[in-house]
Amino acid sequence: MTPTEPLVRPAGGQPSVPPPLPVKLVIAGGFGVGKTTAVGAISEIEPLTTEAAITEVAAGVDDLSHTPRKTTTTVAMDFGCITIDPTLKLYLFGTPGQERFGFMWDDIVEGAVGGLVIVDTRRLDDCYAAVDYFEHRRIPFAVAVNAFDGRVEHTLEEVRWALDVSEGVPVLVFDARERGSVRDALLVVLEQALARTEG
């Protein structure tokens, strides 16, 4: 066998095509910022969600003032996947947004090459925990400002200043409902992860 000859040949005699490389990314952020929506918009499979109804007790704990129509919340994680090209497949894990579910983060993030922190500019403080988590664990990430109702409350530079993230962290606007917009944001995270490995 020569070095260039494929190791496996199917019955038809043609070289087999290797499966795409699996890459794990995490989608994080505060309560109701659009994590479940983003996973659902991009996933090529029916996304796995762990949505539970918001009870009266939870409504007293979680701030629903900016999401009055929200009736469910993620209590464990969201999961979906998307094949970027024949060589690369992304596995997406969305974290729960409430701090009381933070004990699950270490398990969800294990093995991830990068993260996307989704931000609602009407309540920036909700995403501080996610930004801190990725910074302290030196996991590459990008900040995606979700354009609720097609607009954002602050400029990207104001968001960067408020979150105190370095110039090396991309900050961008996206729409969690739009497949192409979510894809572009995830590709930015991939570029960050690749730059980290090459650096």
C-alpha atoms as an extended CHARMM CRD file, in Angstrom:
* protein
*
       199  EXT
         1         1  MET       CA              0.0000000000        0.0000000000        0.0000000000  PROA      1               0.0000000000
         2         2  THR       CA              1.4120000000        3.3930000000       -0.9800000000  PROA      2               0.0000000000
         3         3  PRO       CA              1.2300000000        6.3580000000        1.4130000000  PROA      3               0.0000000000
         4         4  THR       CA             -1.3560000000        8.0930000000       -0.7900000000  PROA      4               0.0000000000
         5         5  GLU       CA             -3.6610000000        5.0870000000       -1.1040000000  PROA      5               0.0000000000
         6         6  PRO       CA             -6.8060000000        5.3750000000        1.0490000000  PROA      6               0.0000000000
         7         7  LEU       CA             -6.9590000000        3.0410000000        4.0100000000  PROA      7               0.0000000000
         8         8  VAL       CA            -10.5950000000        2.1280000000        3.4500000000  PROA      8               0.0000000000
         9         9  ARG       CA            -12.3660000000        1.4520000000        0.1760000000  PROA      9               0.0000000000
        10        10  PRO       CA            -16.0830000000        0.7430000000       -0.0510000000  PROA      10              0.0000000000
        11        11  ALA       CA            -17.3660000000       -2.1580000000       -2.1420000000  PROA      11              0.0000000000
        12        12  GLY       CA            -17.5930000000        0.0180000000       -5.2510000000  PROA      12              0.0000000000
        13        13  GLY       CA            -13.8420000000        0.6330000000       -5.1760000000  PROA      13              0.0000000000
        14        14  GLN       CA            -14.0750000000        4.4180000000       -4.7200000000  PROA      14              0.0000000000
        15        15  PRO       CA            -12.1290000000        6.0230000000       -1.8380000000  PROA      15              0.0000000000
        16        16  SER       CA            -14.3450000000        6.6310000000        1.1910000000  PROA      16              0.0000000000
        17        17  VAL       CA            -15.0320000000       10.2100000000        2.2270000000  PROA      17              0.0000000000
        18        18  PRO       CA            -14.0910000000       10.8870000000        5.8520000000  PROA      18              0.0000000000
        19        19  PRO       CA            -16.8830000000       12.2170000000        8.0620000000  PROA      19              0.0000000000
        20        20  PRO       CA            -16.8310000000       15.9170000000        8.9310000000  PROA      20              0.0000000000
        21        21  LEU       CA            -14.7750000000       16.9750000000       11.9280000000  PROA      21              0.0000000000
        22        22  PRO       CA            -17.0500000000       17.4520000000       14.9810000000  PROA      22              0.0000000000
        23        23  VAL       CA            -16.6010000000       20.8150000000       16.7140000000  PROA      23              0.0000000000
        24        24  LYS       CA            -18.4140000000       21.8280000000       19.9070000000  PROA      24              0.0000000000
        25        25  LEU       CA            -19.5290000000       25.4220000000       20.4440000000  PROA      25              0.0000000000
        26        26  VAL       CA            -21.4590000000       26.8940000000       23.3650000000  PROA      26              0.0000000000
        27        27  ILE       CA            -24.1590000000       29.5510000000       23.0770000000  PROA      27              0.0000000000
        28        28  ALA       CA            -24.5190000000       31.4720000000       26.3220000000  PROA      28              0.0000000000
        29        29  GLY       CA            -26.0460000000       34.6180000000       27.7550000000  PROA      29              0.0000000000
        30        30  GLY       CA            -28.6660000000       35.8650000000       30.1450000000  PROA      30              0.0000000000
        31        31  PHE       CA            -32.2980000000       34.9010000000       30.5640000000  PROA      31              0.0000000000
        32        32  GLY       CA            -34.4240000000       35.3860000000       27.4440000000  PROA      32              0.0000000000
        33        33  VAL       CA            -31.7030000000       36.8230000000       25.1830000000  PROA      33              0.0000000000
        34        34  GLY       CA            -32.3170000000       34.4030000000       22.2870000000  PROA      34              0.0000000000
        35        35  LYS       CA            -30.1480000000       31.3390000000       22.8980000000  PROA      35              0.0000000000
        36        36  THR       CA            -32.8820000000       28.7780000000       22.2170000000  PROA      36              0.0000000000
        37        37  THR       CA            -34.0610000000       30.8170000000       19.2340000000  PROA      37              0.0000000000
        38        38  ALA       CA            -30.5410000000       30.8950000000       17.7540000000  PROA      38              0.0000000000
        39        39  VAL       CA            -30.0640000000       27.1350000000       18.0990000000  PROA      39              0.0000000000
        40        40  GLY       CA            -33.4680000000       26.5190000000       16.5360000000  PROA      40              0.0000000000
        41        41  ALA       CA            -32.7840000000       28.9040000000       13.6550000000  PROA      41              0.0000000000
        42        42  ILE       CA            -29.5310000000       27.2330000000       12.5770000000  PROA      42              0.0000000000
        43        43  SER       CA            -29.8650000000       23.5570000000       13.5010000000  PROA      43              0.0000000000
        44        44  GLU       CA            -30.2320000000       21.0840000000       10.6430000000  PROA      44              0.0000000000
        45        45  ILE       CA            -31.9660000000       18.6600000000       13.0100000000  PROA      45              0.0000000000
        46        46  GLU       CA            -34.9380000000       19.2310000000       15.2420000000  PROA      46              0.0000000000
        47        47  PRO       CA            -33.2430000000       20.9100000000       18.2060000000  PROA      47              0.0000000000
        48        48  LEU       CA            -33.2990000000       19.2450000000       21.5750000000  PROA      48              0.0000000000
        49        49  THR       CA            -34.5780000000       21.6930000000       24.1570000000  PROA      49              0.0000000000
        50        50  THR       CA            -35.2350000000       21.4200000000       27.8710000000  PROA      50              0.0000000000
        51        51  GLU       CA            -37.8890000000       24.0820000000       28.0750000000  PROA      51              0.0000000000
        52        52  ALA       CA            -40.1110000000       24.2520000000       31.1290000000  PROA      52              0.0000000000
        53        53  ALA       CA            -43.0790000000       26.4920000000       31.8240000000  PROA      53              0.0000000000
        54        54  ILE       CA            -42.3130000000       29.6310000000       33.7920000000  PROA      54              0.0000000000
        55        55  THR       CA            -44.1500000000       29.2160000000       37.0790000000  PROA      55              0.0000000000
        56        56  GLU       CA            -45.4120000000       32.0140000000       39.2830000000  PROA      56              0.0000000000
        57        57  VAL       CA            -42.4630000000       31.3720000000       41.5980000000  PROA      57              0.0000000000
        58        58  ALA       CA            -39.9520000000       31.6150000000       38.7340000000  PROA      58              0.0000000000
        59        59  ALA       CA            -41.6550000000       34.7280000000       37.4010000000  PROA      59              0.0000000000
        60        60  GLY       CA            -40.9730000000       36.3120000000       40.7700000000  PROA      60              0.0000000000
        61        61  VAL       CA            -37.2540000000       35.5320000000       40.4000000000  PROA      61              0.0000000000
        62        62  ASP       CA            -36.6220000000       36.0600000000       36.6680000000  PROA      62              0.0000000000
        63        63  ASP       CA            -37.0280000000       39.5210000000       35.1640000000  PROA      63              0.0000000000
        64        64  LEU       CA            -39.7770000000       39.2660000000       32.5380000000  PROA      64              0.0000000000
        65        65  SER       CA            -40.1590000000       43.0070000000       31.9930000000  PROA      65              0.0000000000
        66        66  HSD       CA            -38.3960000000       42.8940000000       28.6040000000  PROA      66              0.0000000000
        67        67  THR       CA            -39.8260000000       39.4960000000       27.5970000000  PROA      67              0.0000000000
        68        68  PRO       CA            -43.4830000000       39.6770000000       28.6630000000  PROA      68              0.0000000000
        69        69  ARG       CA            -44.5770000000       37.0430000000       26.1180000000  PROA      69              0.0000000000
        70        70  LYS       CA            -42.0070000000       34.4920000000       27.2880000000  PROA      70              0.0000000000
        71        71  THR       CA            -43.8050000000       31.4930000000       28.8310000000  PROA      71              0.0000000000
        72        72  THR       CA            -40.9990000000       28.8960000000       28.9420000000  PROA      72              0.0000000000
        73        73  THR       CA            -37.3450000000       28.8270000000       29.9280000000  PROA      73              0.0000000000
        74        74  THR       CA            -34.3650000000       26.5040000000       29.4170000000  PROA      74              0.0000000000
        75        75  VAL       CA            -33.6340000000       24.5110000000       32.5680000000  PROA      75              0.0000000000
        76        76  ALA       CA            -30.7380000000       22.3430000000       31.3550000000  PROA      76              0.0000000000
        77        77  MET       CA            -29.5300000000       23.0150000000       27.8270000000  PROA      77              0.0000000000
        78        78  ASP       CA            -30.4170000000       23.3200000000       24.1530000000  PROA      78              0.0000000000
        79        79  PHE       CA            -28.7490000000       21.1500000000       21.5290000000  PROA      79              0.0000000000
        80        80  GLY       CA            -28.5280000000       21.3450000000       17.7570000000  PROA      80              0.0000000000
        81        81  CYS       CA            -26.0190000000       20.8300000000       14.9620000000  PROA      81              0.0000000000
        82        82  ILE       CA            -25.1420000000       22.2600000000       11.5700000000  PROA      82              0.0000000000
        83        83  THR       CA            -22.8000000000       20.9490000000        8.8670000000  PROA      83              0.0000000000
        84        84  ILE       CA            -20.7290000000       23.9050000000        7.6770000000  PROA      84              0.0000000000
        85        85  ASP       CA            -19.1030000000       22.0110000000        4.8020000000  PROA      85              0.0000000000
        86        86  PRO       CA            -18.0940000000       18.3910000000        4.0820000000  PROA      86              0.0000000000
        87        87  THR       CA            -15.1570000000       18.7400000000        6.4840000000  PROA      87              0.0000000000
        88        88  LEU       CA            -16.7660000000       20.4670000000        9.4810000000  PROA      88              0.0000000000
        89        89  LYS       CA            -19.8630000000       19.9310000000       11.6210000000  PROA      89              0.0000000000
        90        90  LEU       CA            -20.7710000000       22.1650000000       14.5470000000  PROA      90              0.0000000000
        91        91  TYR       CA            -22.4710000000       20.7760000000       17.6300000000  PROA      91              0.0000000000
        92        92  LEU       CA            -24.2220000000       23.5840000000       19.4830000000  PROA      92              0.0000000000
        93        93  PHE       CA            -24.9570000000       23.5860000000       23.1970000000  PROA      93              0.0000000000
        94        94  GLY       CA            -27.0620000000       26.3830000000       24.6430000000  PROA      94              0.0000000000
        95        95  THR       CA            -26.7110000000       27.0890000000       28.3570000000  PROA      95              0.0000000000
        96        96  PRO       CA            -29.5400000000       28.0330000000       30.7210000000  PROA      96              0.0000000000
        97        97  GLY       CA            -29.5880000000       31.7750000000       31.3410000000  PROA      97              0.0000000000
        98        98  GLN       CA            -30.4120000000       31.9420000000       35.0260000000  PROA      98              0.0000000000
        99        99  GLU       CA            -27.5910000000       32.0180000000       37.5520000000  PROA      99              0.0000000000
       100       100  ARG       CA            -29.3100000000       29.3590000000       39.6590000000  PROA      100             0.0000000000
       101       101  PHE       CA            -28.5510000000       26.8460000000       36.8850000000  PROA      101             0.0000000000
       102       102  GLY       CA            -24.8770000000       27.8560000000       36.7140000000  PROA      102             0.0000000000
       103       103  PHE       CA            -23.7520000000       24.6230000000       38.3620000000  PROA      103             0.0000000000
       104       104  MET       CA            -24.3620000000       22.8680000000       34.9980000000  PROA      104             0.0000000000
       105       105  TRP       CA            -22.0280000000       25.0920000000       33.0100000000  PROA      105             0.0000000000
       106       106  ASP       CA            -18.8130000000       23.1390000000       33.5670000000  PROA      106             0.0000000000
       107       107  ASP       CA            -20.3820000000       19.9750000000       32.1430000000  PROA      107             0.0000000000
       108       108  ILE       CA            -21.9550000000       21.7880000000       29.1900000000  PROA      108             0.0000000000
       109       109  VAL       CA            -18.7690000000       23.6540000000       28.2600000000  PROA      109             0.0000000000
       110       110  GLU       CA            -16.4370000000       20.6420000000       28.6030000000  PROA      110             0.0000000000
       111       111  GLY       CA            -14.6730000000       20.0900000000       25.2640000000  PROA      111             0.0000000000
       112       112  ALA       CA            -15.9600000000       23.2680000000       23.6070000000  PROA      112             0.0000000000
       113       113  VAL       CA            -13.5430000000       25.1860000000       21.3730000000  PROA      113             0.0000000000
       114       114  GLY       CA            -15.3870000000       28.4830000000       21.7160000000  PROA      114             0.0000000000
       115       115  GLY       CA            -18.4860000000       30.3360000000       22.8070000000  PROA      115             0.0000000000
       116       116  LEU       CA            -20.9940000000       32.8690000000       21.5500000000  PROA      116             0.0000000000
       117       117  VAL       CA            -22.3150000000       35.2180000000       24.2400000000  PROA      117             0.0000000000
       118       118  ILE       CA            -25.6840000000       36.6500000000       23.2060000000  PROA      118             0.0000000000
       119       119  VAL       CA            -26.5100000000       40.0920000000       24.6060000000  PROA      119             0.0000000000
       120       120  ASP       CA            -29.7000000000       42.0960000000       24.9640000000  PROA      120             0.0000000000
       121       121  THR       CA            -28.5640000000       45.7390000000       25.1250000000  PROA      121             0.0000000000
       122       122  ARG       CA            -31.6060000000       46.6310000000       27.2410000000  PROA      122             0.0000000000
       123       123  ARG       CA            -30.1020000000       44.5840000000       30.0910000000  PROA      123             0.0000000000
       124       124  LEU       CA            -26.3770000000       44.2120000000       29.5920000000  PROA      124             0.0000000000
       125       125  ASP       CA            -25.7360000000       43.1030000000       33.1640000000  PROA      125             0.0000000000
       126       126  ASP       CA            -27.4620000000       39.7710000000       32.4180000000  PROA      126             0.0000000000
       127       127  CYS       CA            -24.5060000000       38.5970000000       30.3300000000  PROA      127             0.0000000000
       128       128  TYR       CA            -21.6700000000       39.5080000000       32.7100000000  PROA      128             0.0000000000
       129       129  ALA       CA            -21.5850000000       35.9980000000       34.1630000000  PROA      129             0.0000000000
       130       130  ALA       CA            -21.1490000000       34.4080000000       30.7230000000  PROA      130             0.0000000000
       131       131  VAL       CA            -18.3960000000       36.8370000000       29.6980000000  PROA      131             0.0000000000
       132       132  ASP       CA            -16.5610000000       36.2450000000       32.9860000000  PROA      132             0.0000000000
       133       133  TYR       CA            -16.8970000000       32.4770000000       32.6060000000  PROA      133             0.0000000000
       134       134  PHE       CA            -15.2390000000       32.3630000000       29.1830000000  PROA      134             0.0000000000
       135       135  GLU       CA            -12.5600000000       34.8960000000       30.1300000000  PROA      135             0.0000000000
       136       136  HSD       CA            -11.5370000000       33.0700000000       33.3130000000  PROA      136             0.0000000000
       137       137  ARG       CA            -11.3070000000       29.7420000000       31.4910000000  PROA      137             0.0000000000
       138       138  ARG       CA             -9.5130000000       31.3090000000       28.5140000000  PROA      138             0.0000000000
       139       139  ILE       CA            -12.0950000000       29.9830000000       26.0500000000  PROA      139             0.0000000000
       140       140  PRO       CA            -12.2890000000       32.0220000000       22.8160000000  PROA      140             0.0000000000
       141       141  PHE       CA            -15.6220000000       33.7820000000       22.4380000000  PROA      141             0.0000000000
       142       142  ALA       CA            -17.4900000000       36.4930000000       20.5790000000  PROA      142             0.0000000000
       143       143  VAL       CA            -20.2440000000       38.8150000000       21.7710000000  PROA      143             0.0000000000
       144       144  ALA       CA            -23.3810000000       38.8870000000       19.6140000000  PROA      144             0.0000000000
       145       145  VAL       CA            -25.8270000000       41.7050000000       20.2310000000  PROA      145             0.0000000000
       146       146  ASN       CA            -29.3180000000       40.4280000000       19.4250000000  PROA      146             0.0000000000
       147       147  ALA       CA            -31.2780000000       43.0260000000       17.4530000000  PROA      147             0.0000000000
       148       148  PHE       CA            -34.6380000000       42.7960000000       19.2080000000  PROA      148             0.0000000000
       149       149  ASP       CA            -37.3180000000       44.4680000000       17.0730000000  PROA      149             0.0000000000
       150       150  GLY       CA            -34.6000000000       45.2410000000       14.5360000000  PROA      150             0.0000000000
       151       151  ARG       CA            -32.7160000000       47.6850000000       16.7460000000  PROA      151             0.0000000000
       152       152  VAL       CA            -30.1620000000       47.8660000000       19.5460000000  PROA      152             0.0000000000
       153       153  GLU       CA            -30.0360000000       50.3290000000       22.4180000000  PROA      153             0.0000000000
       154       154  HSD       CA            -26.2730000000       50.9890000000       22.3740000000  PROA      154             0.0000000000
       155       155  THR       CA            -23.4350000000       51.1320000000       19.8670000000  PROA      155             0.0000000000
       156       156  LEU       CA            -21.0160000000       48.2140000000       19.6500000000  PROA      156             0.0000000000
       157       157  GLU       CA            -18.2580000000       50.3260000000       21.1810000000  PROA      157             0.0000000000
       158       158  GLU       CA            -20.5430000000       51.1740000000       24.1060000000  PROA      158             0.0000000000
       159       159  VAL       CA            -21.2780000000       47.4680000000       24.5430000000  PROA      159             0.0000000000
       160       160  ARG       CA            -17.5510000000       46.6360000000       24.4680000000  PROA      160             0.0000000000
       161       161  TRP       CA            -16.8590000000       49.3070000000       27.0840000000  PROA      161             0.0000000000
       162       162  ALA       CA            -19.7390000000       48.1940000000       29.3190000000  PROA      162             0.0000000000
       163       163  LEU       CA            -18.6570000000       44.5470000000       29.1990000000  PROA      163             0.0000000000
       164       164  ASP       CA            -14.9810000000       45.4760000000       29.5380000000  PROA      164             0.0000000000
       165       165  VAL       CA            -13.9210000000       42.9860000000       26.8640000000  PROA      165             0.0000000000
       166       166  SER       CA            -10.6110000000       43.3540000000       25.0550000000  PROA      166             0.0000000000
       167       167  GLU       CA            -10.2170000000       44.5020000000       21.4670000000  PROA      167             0.0000000000
       168       168  GLY       CA             -9.4320000000       40.8940000000       20.5840000000  PROA      168             0.0000000000
       169       169  VAL       CA            -13.0080000000       39.8270000000       21.3640000000  PROA      169             0.0000000000
       170       170  PRO       CA            -15.3270000000       40.3900000000       18.3810000000  PROA      170             0.0000000000
       171       171  VAL       CA            -18.5230000000       42.3070000000       19.1460000000  PROA      171             0.0000000000
       172       172  LEU       CA            -21.1830000000       42.1580000000       16.4530000000  PROA      172             0.0000000000
       173       173  VAL       CA            -24.8890000000       42.6070000000       15.8150000000  PROA      173             0.0000000000
       174       174  PHE       CA            -26.9700000000       39.6410000000       14.7250000000  PROA      174             0.0000000000
       175       175  ASP       CA            -30.5640000000       38.4210000000       14.5870000000  PROA      175             0.0000000000
       176       176  ALA       CA            -31.1260000000       35.1770000000       16.5150000000  PROA      176             0.0000000000
       177       177  ARG       CA            -34.1440000000       34.3930000000       14.3180000000  PROA      177             0.0000000000
       178       178  GLU       CA            -32.2280000000       34.4680000000       11.0320000000  PROA      178             0.0000000000
       179       179  ARG       CA            -30.3170000000       31.3480000000        9.9840000000  PROA      179             0.0000000000
       180       180  GLY       CA            -27.7160000000       33.2300000000        7.9500000000  PROA      180             0.0000000000
       181       181  SER       CA            -27.1140000000       35.7510000000       10.7050000000  PROA      181             0.0000000000
       182       182  VAL       CA            -26.5930000000       32.9990000000       13.2950000000  PROA      182             0.0000000000
       183       183  ARG       CA            -24.2570000000       31.1490000000       10.9140000000  PROA      183             0.0000000000
       184       184  ASP       CA            -22.1130000000       34.2470000000       10.4010000000  PROA      184             0.0000000000
       185       185  ALA       CA            -21.8400000000       34.7900000000       14.1610000000  PROA      185             0.0000000000
       186       186  LEU       CA            -20.7800000000       31.1760000000       14.7260000000  PROA      186             0.0000000000
       187       187  LEU       CA            -18.1510000000       31.4690000000       11.9960000000  PROA      187             0.0000000000
       188       188  VAL       CA            -16.6740000000       34.4340000000       13.8710000000  PROA      188             0.0000000000
       189       189  VAL       CA            -16.3440000000       32.2040000000       16.9530000000  PROA      189             0.0000000000
       190       190  LEU       CA            -14.6560000000       29.5340000000       14.8230000000  PROA      190             0.0000000000
       191       191  GLU       CA            -12.1730000000       32.1020000000       13.5420000000  PROA      191             0.0000000000
       192       192  GLN       CA            -11.3920000000       33.0620000000       17.1470000000  PROA      192             0.0000000000
       193       193  ALA       CA            -10.8220000000       29.4380000000       18.0980000000  PROA      193             0.0000000000
       194       194  LEU       CA             -8.5960000000       28.8390000000       15.0680000000  PROA      194             0.0000000000
       195       195  ALA       CA             -6.5700000000       31.9570000000       15.8020000000  PROA      195             0.0000000000
       196       196  ARG       CA             -6.0390000000       30.7400000000       19.3740000000  PROA      196             0.0000000000
       197       197  THR       CA             -4.7300000000       27.3410000000       18.2030000000  PROA      197             0.0000000000
       198       198  GLU       CA             -2.4360000000       28.9300000000       15.6280000000  PROA      198             0.0000000000
       199       199  GLY       CA             -1.1600000000       31.4930000000       18.1300000000  PROA      199             0.0000000000
